[in-house]
Coordinates of C-alpha atoms and ligand atoms in Angstrom, one line a residue:
M1 CA 0.0 0.0 0.0
Y2 CA 2.8 2.4 1.1
L3 CA 4.8 1.5 -2.1
K4 CA 1.7 2.1 -4.3
T5 CA 1.1 5.5 -2.7
L6 CA 4.7 6.4 -3.2
I7 CA 4.6 5.4 -6.9
I8 CA 1.5 7.5 -7.4
L9 CA 3.1 10.5 -5.7
V10 CA 6.3 10.2 -7.7
S11 CA 4.4 9.9 -10.9
L12 CA 2.2 12.8 -10.0
V13 CA 5.3 15.0 -9.3
S14 CA 7.2 13.9 -12.4
C15 CA 4.0 14.4 -14.4
S16 CA 3.5 18.0 -13.2
T17 CA 7.0 19.1 -13.7
N18 CA 7.8 17.3 -16.8
Y19 CA 7.2 19.4 -19.9
K20 CA 8.9 20.1 -23.2
L21 CA 9.8 23.4 -24.7
A22 CA 9.9 24.3 -28.4
K23 CA 13.3 24.4 -30.0
L24 CA 14.9 27.8 -30.5
G25 CA 14.9 29.2 -34.0
K26 CA 18.0 29.0 -36.3
N27 CA 21.0 30.8 -34.8
Q28 CA 19.0 31.9 -31.8
T29 CA 19.9 32.1 -28.1
R30 CA 17.6 32.4 -25.2
K31 CA 19.3 35.6 -24.0
E32 CA 17.9 38.0 -26.6
H33 CA 14.3 36.7 -26.2
E34 CA 14.2 37.4 -22.5
A35 CA 14.8 40.6 -20.5
V36 CA 14.3 41.9 -17.0
G37 CA 13.7 45.6 -16.2
S38 CA 11.9 47.8 -13.8
K39 CA 11.2 51.1 -15.8
Y40 CA 9.8 49.7 -19.0
M41 CA 9.7 46.4 -21.0
I42 CA 9.1 45.9 -24.7
T43 CA 8.6 42.6 -26.6
T44 CA 8.0 42.7 -30.3
P45 CA 8.6 40.3 -33.2
G46 CA 11.2 42.6 -34.8
K47 CA 14.7 43.7 -33.6
H48 CA 14.4 47.1 -35.2
A49 CA 10.9 47.6 -33.8
S50 CA 11.9 46.8 -30.2
L51 CA 14.9 49.1 -30.5
A52 CA 12.7 51.9 -31.9
G53 CA 10.4 51.5 -28.9
K54 CA 13.4 51.7 -26.5
K55 CA 14.6 54.9 -28.3
M56 CA 11.3 56.6 -27.6
F57 CA 11.5 55.9 -23.9
E58 CA 15.1 57.2 -23.9
K59 CA 14.0 60.4 -25.6
G60 CA 11.5 61.0 -22.8
G61 CA 8.5 59.6 -24.7
N62 CA 5.7 57.6 -23.1
I63 CA 4.3 54.1 -23.8
V64 CA 2.1 55.4 -26.6
D65 CA 5.1 57.0 -28.4
A66 CA 6.8 53.6 -28.1
A67 CA 3.8 51.8 -29.5
T68 CA 3.5 54.2 -32.4
A69 CA 7.1 54.0 -33.3
I70 CA 7.0 50.2 -33.0
T71 CA 3.8 50.1 -35.2
F72 CA 5.5 52.0 -38.0
V73 CA 8.8 50.1 -37.8
L74 CA 7.0 46.8 -37.9
S75 CA 5.2 47.9 -41.0
V76 CA 8.7 48.3 -42.7
E77 CA 10.5 45.4 -41.0
R78 CA 7.8 42.8 -41.4
P79 CA 5.9 43.5 -44.6
Q80 CA 4.9 39.8 -44.6
S81 CA 3.0 40.2 -41.4
T82 CA 1.7 43.8 -41.0
G83 CA 1.8 47.1 -42.7
I84 CA 0.2 50.5 -43.2
G85 CA -2.1 48.8 -45.7
G86 CA -3.5 46.6 -42.9
G87 CA -5.3 47.0 -39.6
G88 CA -5.3 45.7 -36.0
F89 CA -6.4 46.0 -32.4
L90 CA -4.8 47.6 -29.4
L91 CA -5.6 47.0 -25.8
Q92 CA -4.4 49.9 -23.6
K93 CA -4.4 50.0 -19.8
S94 CA -3.6 53.3 -18.1
A95 CA -3.8 54.2 -14.5
D96 CA -7.6 54.6 -14.5
K97 CA -9.0 53.0 -17.7
I98 CA -8.7 50.1 -20.1
K99 CA -9.4 50.9 -23.7
A100 CA -9.9 48.5 -26.6
W101 CA -9.0 50.2 -29.8
D102 CA -10.4 48.7 -33.0
F103 CA -8.7 49.7 -36.3
R104 CA -9.7 46.6 -38.2
E105 CA -10.1 46.9 -41.9
K106 CA -13.7 47.5 -43.2
A107 CA -15.4 46.0 -46.3
P108 CA -15.6 48.6 -49.1
L109 CA -19.0 50.3 -49.7
R110 CA -19.3 48.5 -53.1
S111 CA -18.8 45.1 -51.6
H112 CA -21.6 42.6 -50.9
S113 CA -22.1 39.1 -49.5
K114 CA -21.7 37.2 -52.8
I115 CA -18.6 39.0 -54.0
F116 CA -16.4 36.0 -53.8
L117 CA -18.8 33.6 -55.6
D118 CA -19.4 32.9 -59.3
K119 CA -22.8 32.9 -60.9
K120 CA -23.4 29.3 -59.7
G121 CA -22.6 30.2 -56.1
N122 CA -19.2 28.5 -56.0
E123 CA -16.2 30.2 -54.5
I124 CA -13.9 31.9 -57.0
K125 CA -10.5 30.4 -56.1
N126 CA -8.2 32.8 -54.3
K127 CA -10.3 35.9 -55.0
S128 CA -10.5 36.7 -51.3
R129 CA -6.8 36.0 -50.8
D130 CA -4.8 37.5 -53.7
G131 CA -5.0 40.8 -55.4
I132 CA -7.3 43.8 -55.2
F133 CA -10.6 42.2 -54.0
A134 CA -8.9 40.7 -51.0
A135 CA -8.3 44.1 -49.6
G136 CA -10.4 45.7 -46.9
V137 CA -10.2 49.5 -46.3
P138 CA -7.0 49.9 -44.3
G139 CA -7.3 51.0 -40.7
L140 CA -3.8 50.8 -39.2
V141 CA -2.7 54.4 -39.9
A142 CA -6.0 55.9 -38.7
G143 CA -5.9 53.8 -35.5
I144 CA -2.3 54.4 -34.4
L145 CA -2.5 58.1 -35.2
E146 CA -5.7 58.6 -33.3
I147 CA -4.1 57.0 -30.2
H148 CA -0.9 59.0 -30.6
Q149 CA -2.7 62.2 -31.2
K150 CA -4.7 61.7 -27.9
E151 CA -2.0 60.4 -25.7
G152 CA 1.5 60.6 -27.3
A153 CA 4.1 63.0 -25.8
L154 CA 6.6 63.3 -28.6
P155 CA 5.9 64.9 -32.0
L156 CA 4.7 62.5 -34.7
K157 CA 7.7 63.2 -36.9
D158 CA 10.1 62.0 -34.2
V159 CA 8.0 58.9 -33.6
I160 CA 7.9 58.0 -37.3
A161 CA 11.5 58.8 -38.0
P162 CA 12.9 55.3 -37.2
A163 CA 10.5 53.7 -39.7
I164 CA 11.4 56.2 -42.4
D165 CA 15.0 55.6 -41.8
L166 CA 14.6 51.8 -42.0
A167 CA 12.5 52.0 -45.2
E168 CA 14.9 54.4 -46.9
N169 CA 18.2 52.7 -46.0
G170 CA 16.9 49.1 -45.9
F171 CA 17.9 46.0 -44.0
T172 CA 19.1 42.5 -44.6
V173 CA 16.4 40.0 -45.5
Y174 CA 16.2 37.6 -42.5
P175 CA 15.2 33.9 -42.6
E176 CA 11.4 34.3 -41.9
L177 CA 11.0 37.1 -44.5
A178 CA 12.9 35.0 -47.0
F179 CA 10.6 32.0 -46.3
A180 CA 7.5 34.1 -46.7
L181 CA 8.8 35.6 -49.9
E182 CA 9.4 32.1 -51.3
V183 CA 5.9 30.9 -50.3
R184 CA 4.2 33.8 -52.0
E185 CA 6.7 34.3 -54.9
K186 CA 4.2 33.5 -57.7
V187 CA 1.6 36.0 -56.5
L188 CA 4.1 38.7 -55.7
F189 CA 5.7 38.3 -59.1
S190 CA 2.4 38.8 -60.8
Y191 CA 2.1 42.5 -59.8
P192 CA 4.7 44.9 -61.3
S193 CA 4.4 47.2 -58.3
T194 CA 5.4 44.4 -56.0
R195 CA 8.0 43.0 -58.3
K196 CA 9.8 46.3 -58.4
I197 CA 10.5 46.1 -54.7
F198 CA 10.8 42.5 -53.8
F199 CA 12.6 41.0 -56.8
K200 CA 16.2 41.6 -58.0
S201 CA 17.0 40.7 -61.7
G202 CA 13.8 38.7 -61.9
N203 CA 14.5 36.7 -58.7
V204 CA 12.7 37.1 -55.5
L205 CA 14.9 38.5 -52.7
K206 CA 16.7 35.8 -50.6
E207 CA 18.1 35.7 -47.1
G208 CA 21.1 38.1 -47.0
D209 CA 19.8 40.4 -49.7
R210 CA 19.0 44.0 -48.9
L211 CA 15.4 45.2 -48.8
I212 CA 15.0 48.9 -49.6
Q213 CA 11.5 50.5 -49.6
K214 CA 11.9 54.0 -50.9
D215 CA 8.3 54.5 -51.9
L216 CA 7.2 53.4 -48.5
A217 CA 9.6 55.9 -46.9
N218 CA 7.9 58.6 -48.9
T219 CA 4.5 57.5 -47.8
L220 CA 5.6 57.5 -44.2
R221 CA 7.0 61.0 -44.7
S222 CA 3.6 62.1 -46.0
I223 CA 2.0 60.6 -42.8
A224 CA 4.6 62.3 -40.6
V225 CA 3.7 65.7 -42.2
F226 CA 0.0 65.5 -42.8
G227 CA -1.1 62.9 -40.2
R228 CA -4.2 61.0 -41.2
D229 CA -4.7 63.1 -44.3
G230 CA -1.2 62.1 -45.4
F231 CA -2.7 58.6 -46.1
Y232 CA -6.4 58.8 -46.4
R233 CA -6.4 62.0 -48.6
G234 CA -4.1 63.6 -51.1
Q235 CA -1.4 61.8 -53.1
V236 CA -1.3 58.5 -51.1
A237 CA -5.1 58.2 -51.3
R238 CA -5.0 58.9 -55.0
Q239 CA -2.4 56.1 -55.4
I240 CA -4.7 53.7 -53.5
I241 CA -7.6 54.6 -55.7
N242 CA -5.6 54.4 -58.9
E243 CA -4.5 50.9 -57.9
N244 CA -8.1 50.0 -57.4
K245 CA -9.1 51.4 -60.7
K246 CA -6.3 49.5 -62.5
W247 CA -7.6 46.2 -61.2
N248 CA -11.3 47.1 -61.2
G249 CA -11.2 47.1 -57.4
L250 CA -13.8 48.6 -55.0
I251 CA -12.0 51.0 -52.7
S252 CA -13.0 54.6 -53.3
Q253 CA -12.2 58.0 -51.7
K254 CA -15.5 57.7 -49.9
D255 CA -14.3 54.5 -48.3
L256 CA -11.1 56.2 -47.1
D257 CA -13.1 59.2 -45.8
L258 CA -15.5 56.9 -43.9
Y259 CA -12.8 54.8 -42.3
N260 CA -13.5 55.2 -38.5
V261 CA -11.5 54.0 -35.5
K262 CA -13.6 52.5 -32.8
Q263 CA -13.1 52.4 -29.0
R264 CA -14.9 49.4 -27.7
T265 CA -15.6 47.9 -24.3
P266 CA -13.1 45.2 -23.6
I267 CA -14.3 41.6 -22.9
T268 CA -13.6 40.5 -19.3
G269 CA -13.8 37.2 -17.5
E270 CA -12.4 35.6 -14.5
Y271 CA -10.3 32.5 -13.9
K272 CA -9.6 31.3 -10.4
G273 CA -9.4 34.9 -9.0
Y274 CA -7.6 36.4 -12.0
K275 CA -9.2 38.9 -14.2
I276 CA -8.8 38.3 -18.0
I277 CA -9.2 41.3 -20.2
S278 CA -9.2 40.9 -24.0
M279 CA -10.5 42.1 -27.4
P280 CA -14.3 42.1 -28.1
P281 CA -15.9 41.6 -31.6
P282 CA -15.1 42.0 -34.4
S283 CA -12.4 39.8 -32.7
S284 CA -13.5 36.4 -31.6
G285 CA -10.4 36.2 -29.4
G286 CA -11.5 37.6 -26.1
I287 CA -14.8 35.7 -26.1
H288 CA -13.3 32.4 -26.8
I289 CA -10.2 32.7 -24.6
I290 CA -12.6 33.4 -21.7
Q291 CA -14.9 30.6 -22.8
I292 CA -12.1 28.1 -22.9
L293 CA -10.8 29.2 -19.5
N294 CA -14.3 29.0 -18.0
I295 CA -14.7 25.5 -19.2
L296 CA -11.3 24.4 -17.8
E297 CA -11.7 26.3 -14.5
K298 CA -13.2 23.4 -12.6
F299 CA -10.6 20.9 -13.6
D300 CA -7.4 20.5 -11.6
L301 CA -5.1 20.9 -14.6
K302 CA -2.1 21.7 -12.4
S303 CA -2.2 18.4 -10.6
W304 CA -2.7 16.5 -13.9
G305 CA 0.4 18.3 -15.3
I306 CA 0.8 20.8 -18.2
Q307 CA 1.5 18.3 -21.0
N308 CA -0.3 15.3 -19.5
P309 CA -2.6 13.7 -22.1
K310 CA -5.6 14.3 -19.9
T311 CA -4.8 18.0 -19.7
I312 CA -4.3 18.1 -23.5
H313 CA -7.5 16.2 -24.1
Y314 CA -9.8 18.5 -21.9
T315 CA -8.1 21.7 -23.2
A316 CA -8.4 20.6 -26.8
S317 CA -12.0 19.7 -26.2
A318 CA -12.7 23.1 -24.8
M319 CA -11.1 24.7 -27.9
Q320 CA -13.2 22.4 -30.1
Q321 CA -16.4 23.7 -28.5
A322 CA -15.2 27.3 -28.8
F323 CA -14.7 27.0 -32.5
A324 CA -18.0 25.3 -33.1
D325 CA -19.6 28.4 -31.4
R326 CA -17.3 30.8 -33.3
A327 CA -18.6 29.5 -36.7
K328 CA -22.2 29.9 -35.7
H329 CA -22.3 33.0 -33.4
L330 CA -19.5 35.3 -34.2
G331 CA -19.3 38.3 -36.6
D332 CA -19.0 42.1 -36.4
A333 CA -21.3 43.0 -33.5
D334 CA -22.1 46.3 -35.1
F335 CA -24.0 44.3 -37.8
V336 CA -25.1 41.0 -36.2
H337 CA -26.1 39.9 -32.8
V338 CA -23.2 38.2 -30.9
P339 CA -24.3 36.4 -27.7
V340 CA -21.3 37.7 -25.8
Y341 CA -22.8 37.3 -22.3
G342 CA -24.0 33.7 -23.0
L343 CA -20.7 32.5 -24.5
T344 CA -18.6 33.9 -21.7
S345 CA -21.0 32.9 -18.9
K346 CA -20.0 30.4 -16.2
G347 CA -23.4 28.7 -16.7
Y348 CA -22.6 27.9 -20.4
A349 CA -19.2 26.6 -19.4
E350 CA -20.9 24.3 -16.9
E351 CA -23.3 23.0 -19.7
V352 CA -20.3 22.3 -22.0
R353 CA -18.3 20.7 -19.2
S354 CA -21.2 18.3 -18.4
K355 CA -20.8 17.0 -22.0
L356 CA -17.1 16.3 -21.8
T357 CA -15.8 12.8 -20.9
D358 CA -12.4 11.2 -21.1
K359 CA -13.0 10.4 -24.8
A360 CA -12.9 12.8 -27.7
R361 CA -16.2 14.1 -29.2
S362 CA -16.4 14.0 -33.0
K363 CA -17.1 17.2 -34.9
E364 CA -20.7 16.1 -35.5
D365 CA -21.3 15.6 -31.8
V366 CA -20.3 19.2 -30.9
Y367 CA -23.2 21.6 -31.3
P368 CA -22.9 25.3 -30.9
G369 CA -24.7 26.6 -27.9
K370 CA -28.2 28.1 -28.0
F371 CA -28.6 31.6 -26.6
S372 CA -31.5 34.0 -26.1
K373 CA -31.7 36.9 -28.6
K374 CA -32.7 39.2 -25.8
E375 CA -29.4 39.4 -24.1
A376 CA -27.7 42.8 -24.1
D377 CA -25.7 43.7 -27.2
H378 CA -22.1 44.1 -26.0
T379 CA -20.4 44.1 -28.0
T380 CA 2.5 40.9 -35.7
H381 CA 1.8 41.5 -31.9
F382 CA 3.8 43.6 -29.5
T383 CA 3.5 44.3 -25.8
I384 CA 4.8 47.2 -23.7
M385 CA 4.7 47.9 -20.0
D386 CA 6.1 50.7 -17.9
D387 CA 6.6 51.3 -14.2
K388 CA 3.5 53.4 -13.9
G389 CA 1.2 50.5 -14.5
N390 CA 0.6 51.4 -18.2
V391 CA 0.2 48.5 -20.6
I392 CA -0.1 48.3 -24.4
S393 CA -0.8 45.1 -26.1
S394 CA -1.5 45.3 -29.8
T395 CA -2.0 42.8 -32.7
Q396 CA -1.7 44.2 -36.2
T397 CA -1.9 42.5 -39.5
V398 CA -2.3 42.4 -43.3
N399 CA -3.7 38.9 -42.8
G400 CA -1.7 36.3 -44.9
F401 CA 1.9 36.7 -45.9
F402 CA 2.1 40.1 -47.6
G403 CA -1.7 40.4 -47.5
S404 CA -3.1 40.6 -51.0
G405 CA 0.4 40.5 -52.5
L406 CA -0.4 43.7 -54.3
V407 CA 1.7 46.8 -53.6
V408 CA 0.1 50.2 -54.2
S409 CA 2.1 51.6 -57.1
G410 CA 4.3 54.5 -56.0
A411 CA 3.2 54.2 -52.4
G412 CA 5.3 51.1 -51.5
F413 CA 2.9 49.2 -49.2
F414 CA 0.9 46.1 -49.5
L415 CA -2.9 46.1 -49.4
N416 CA -4.2 43.6 -46.9
N417 CA -6.2 40.4 -47.7
E418 CA -8.4 40.7 -44.7
M419 CA -11.6 40.2 -46.8
D420 CA -10.7 36.5 -46.6
D421 CA -11.5 36.7 -42.8
F422 CA -15.2 37.1 -43.9
S423 CA -17.1 33.9 -44.8
T424 CA -17.1 33.8 -48.6
K425 CA -20.4 31.8 -48.1
P426 CA -21.9 30.1 -45.0
G427 CA -19.8 27.0 -44.2
A428 CA -16.8 28.1 -46.3
I429 CA -13.3 27.6 -45.0
N430 CA -10.9 30.6 -44.7
L431 CA -7.1 30.8 -45.1
F432 CA -6.7 29.4 -41.5
G433 CA -9.0 26.5 -42.2
A434 CA -11.8 27.9 -40.0
V435 CA -15.5 27.5 -40.8
G436 CA -17.4 30.8 -41.4
G437 CA -21.1 31.3 -40.7
S438 CA -23.7 33.6 -42.0
K439 CA -23.1 36.2 -39.3
N440 CA -19.7 36.8 -40.9
L441 CA -20.8 37.4 -44.5
V442 CA -19.5 40.5 -46.3
E443 CA -21.6 43.7 -46.0
P444 CA -20.5 47.2 -46.8
E445 CA -18.6 48.8 -44.0
K446 CA -18.6 45.6 -41.9
R447 CA -15.4 44.4 -40.2
P448 CA -14.3 40.8 -40.8
L449 CA -14.3 38.5 -37.9
S450 CA -10.8 38.1 -36.3
S451 CA -9.0 36.0 -33.8
M452 CA -6.6 38.6 -32.8
S453 CA -6.4 38.8 -29.0
P454 CA -4.3 41.4 -27.3
S455 CA -4.9 40.5 -23.7
I456 CA -4.1 41.6 -20.1
V457 CA -4.4 39.5 -16.9
M458 CA -4.9 41.2 -13.6
K459 CA -5.2 40.1 -10.0
D460 CA -6.4 42.2 -7.1
G461 CA -6.3 45.3 -9.3
E462 CA -2.7 44.8 -10.3
V463 CA -1.4 43.8 -13.7
V464 CA 0.0 40.2 -13.8
M465 CA 0.8 39.8 -17.4
A466 CA 0.0 41.1 -20.9
L467 CA 0.4 39.2 -24.1
G468 CA -0.7 38.4 -27.7
T469 CA 0.5 36.7 -30.8
P470 CA -0.1 36.4 -34.6
N471 CA -1.2 33.1 -36.2
G472 CA -4.8 33.3 -37.4
T473 CA -7.2 31.1 -35.5
R474 CA -4.3 29.7 -33.4
I475 CA -4.0 33.1 -31.8
L476 CA -6.7 32.6 -29.3
T477 CA -5.7 29.1 -28.3
C478 CA -2.0 30.1 -28.0
V479 CA -3.0 33.1 -25.8
A480 CA -5.2 30.8 -23.7
Q481 CA -2.5 28.2 -23.2
T482 CA 0.2 30.8 -22.3
I483 CA -2.2 32.3 -19.7
L484 CA -2.8 28.8 -18.3
N485 CA 0.9 27.9 -18.3
Y486 CA 1.6 31.0 -16.3
I487 CA -1.3 31.3 -13.8
E488 CA -2.5 27.7 -13.5
H489 CA 0.7 25.7 -14.0
K490 CA 2.9 28.4 -12.5
L491 CA 5.6 28.0 -15.0
P492 CA 8.2 30.8 -15.3
L493 CA 7.2 33.3 -18.1
Y494 CA 9.9 32.0 -20.5
D495 CA 8.7 28.4 -20.1
S496 CA 5.1 29.6 -20.3
V497 CA 5.8 31.0 -23.7
M498 CA 8.1 28.3 -24.9
A499 CA 6.2 25.2 -23.8
L500 CA 5.0 23.1 -26.7
R501 CA 1.5 24.0 -27.9
Y502 CA -1.5 22.4 -29.4
H503 CA -4.7 23.6 -31.0
H504 CA -8.2 22.4 -31.8
Q505 CA -10.6 24.4 -34.0
W506 CA -13.5 22.0 -34.5
H507 CA -12.8 21.8 -38.2
P508 CA -10.7 20.0 -39.2
D509 CA -11.6 17.6 -36.4
K510 CA -8.0 17.1 -35.2
I511 CA -5.6 18.3 -32.5
W512 CA -2.8 20.3 -34.2
I513 CA 0.4 19.7 -32.3
E514 CA 3.8 21.3 -32.3
E515 CA 6.5 18.8 -33.0
G516 CA 8.2 17.3 -30.0
F517 CA 5.4 15.7 -27.9
P518 CA 6.4 12.2 -26.6
E519 CA 5.0 9.2 -28.5
K520 CA 3.3 7.9 -25.4
T521 CA 1.4 11.2 -24.9
L522 CA 0.1 10.9 -28.5
A523 CA -0.7 7.3 -28.0
D524 CA -2.8 8.0 -24.9
L525 CA -4.7 10.8 -26.8
K526 CA -5.3 8.4 -29.7
T527 CA -7.0 5.9 -27.3
R528 CA -9.3 8.8 -26.3
G529 CA -10.3 9.1 -30.0
H530 CA -8.2 12.1 -31.1
Q531 CA -6.5 12.5 -34.4
F532 CA -3.5 14.7 -35.1
K533 CA -2.1 17.1 -37.5
E534 CA 1.6 17.9 -36.8
G535 CA 2.8 21.5 -37.4
G536 CA 0.9 24.5 -38.4
I537 CA 1.1 26.3 -35.1
W538 CA 3.5 29.2 -35.4
C539 CA 2.3 31.6 -32.9
K540 CA 5.0 34.0 -31.7
V541 CA 3.8 35.2 -28.3
Q542 CA 5.1 38.5 -27.0
A543 CA 4.5 38.5 -23.3
I544 CA 5.4 40.7 -20.3
A545 CA 4.8 39.8 -16.7
R546 CA 5.0 41.9 -13.6
E547 CA 6.6 40.0 -10.8
N548 CA 6.9 42.1 -7.6
S549 CA 8.5 45.3 -9.0
K550 CA 10.2 43.6 -11.9
L551 CA 9.1 43.5 -15.5
I552 CA 9.9 40.3 -17.2
G553 CA 9.7 40.3 -21.0
V554 CA 9.7 37.2 -23.3
S555 CA 9.7 37.4 -27.0
D556 CA 8.8 33.9 -28.3
A557 CA 12.1 32.3 -29.4
R558 CA 10.4 30.5 -32.2
G559 CA 10.7 33.9 -33.9
R560 CA 13.2 36.7 -34.4
G561 CA 11.8 39.2 -31.9
I562 CA 13.7 40.6 -29.0
A563 CA 12.7 41.7 -25.5
V564 CA 14.3 44.9 -24.3
G565 CA 13.8 46.7 -21.0
E566 CA 15.4 48.8 -18.4
Ligands
DON1 O1 -7.7 38.7 -37.8 C1 -7.3 37.5 -37.8 O2 -7.6 36.7 -37.1 C2 -6.3 37.2 -38.9 N1 -6.4 38.1 -40.0 C3 -4.9 37.2 -38.3 C4 -3.8 36.9 -39.3 C5 -2.6 36.3 -38.7 O3 -2.5 36.2 -37.6 C6 -1.6 36.0 -39.7 N2 -0.6 35.1 -39.0 N3 0.4 34.9 -38.9

């Protein structure tokens, strides 16, 4: 009896401390991805971007100046991921308030719900992904300028200067950029305006080549001088409209004039005494992170162990339910009813939990929840924190690699392909393999459903951590897992970010797993009825935690970003 208890105890201990981390990227060391400071902390996916943020603090700027400089530098440094032709969300905590800024792209006025279908109602291949029709009306410039105008301390020209400099003088193509260029080579080659910048003697730029973006530098100068009008009116606006005319696109001056930044009420939830704050619709992120955490709250995940098959099974099952609900219930809450309260309620989590067993549920057995229509209508990531309790957590994007692949001639930036985040028709699958429902069909001025989840975790009124990541639908499950790793499993922040990840999105009916899980874990999950898809999770979480008076920053070492602080 004594021996049996001892074996159980030993196995429990080894279970709960035994976990695997992802491998570091090529030529990477842990050191640059982790930093400790007390005055401020910055984690971004780009070296130039993190350093630009640091420069703003050194110049006497505040957290908003740092966020603005980082936004523009990322637009230059990571054209595959974000850009001034894109959009995003930003969650901002200051001493007295938390604001959720929405500068997501909008569908053009001349768009409609069948825009991506042929006469027979079939999807037109890649129309929502490549080229002019893929682009929503950009929101990034309007968003970040509005925030800077309200709360920045430094003049705009000082804050945009690092981005102009980087675009004008260029930088060396790094492995991830080279990879993305290779993946999208064919589409990029098909547009002369893109070819001019990203090809040399007919060949796409490779690792080690220099990327110079002079037209982009000029567009940034125009923004530095004229603010919002330097992009949405005047020469740059004309360039955007001309590009649309050239390809029979839909974006007009009226769309640019109508583009509006929205301040929304953040989504909040609670997990074992921690307050979780995240992005509301048109992001699905906040709702489903809280839903997943609610479902898991009653399980003792910590004692099961972070990468124990039982933990993976229940977490994946919670994710599966969330994505079944996402397909049915989510869309831009300015246009359709989203049952925010129901989806994030503890009662609904209880209902879902009661259907979970030790075995996997097949896709057909997972039904979206039913909610009353009467409930109230609520509606490349970087993170920064300072010693005054200010936090900025922002996810920005052009959607797929290089967005639509189409550079606005003479203006040097890519138009996004965010229109693909709409459902091309009910039940259709988007770039990230997620099922879209009728609430997410295209309508003029509507914003496409997103998974982007800039998030903040608090306890007893104090900030505990802030985080976010890119990676489509995986965003919300990567954020949920990182939060669980830190507050439930009590891993150090570095391990919380670097622990191997998994993902379930209801369709396809599989657990996506990062490479490296032990065979016996997978074998156990198979006996529960799960199937697997290896790879496909490339979240790059940018996280900062406040531990006593220290700010700990971790920039996911699966990527090239760095953490810097003081
Ligand atoms: O809004 C969304 O959910 C997507 N457009 C995000 C795209 C993304 O994360 C690209 N990933 N690397």
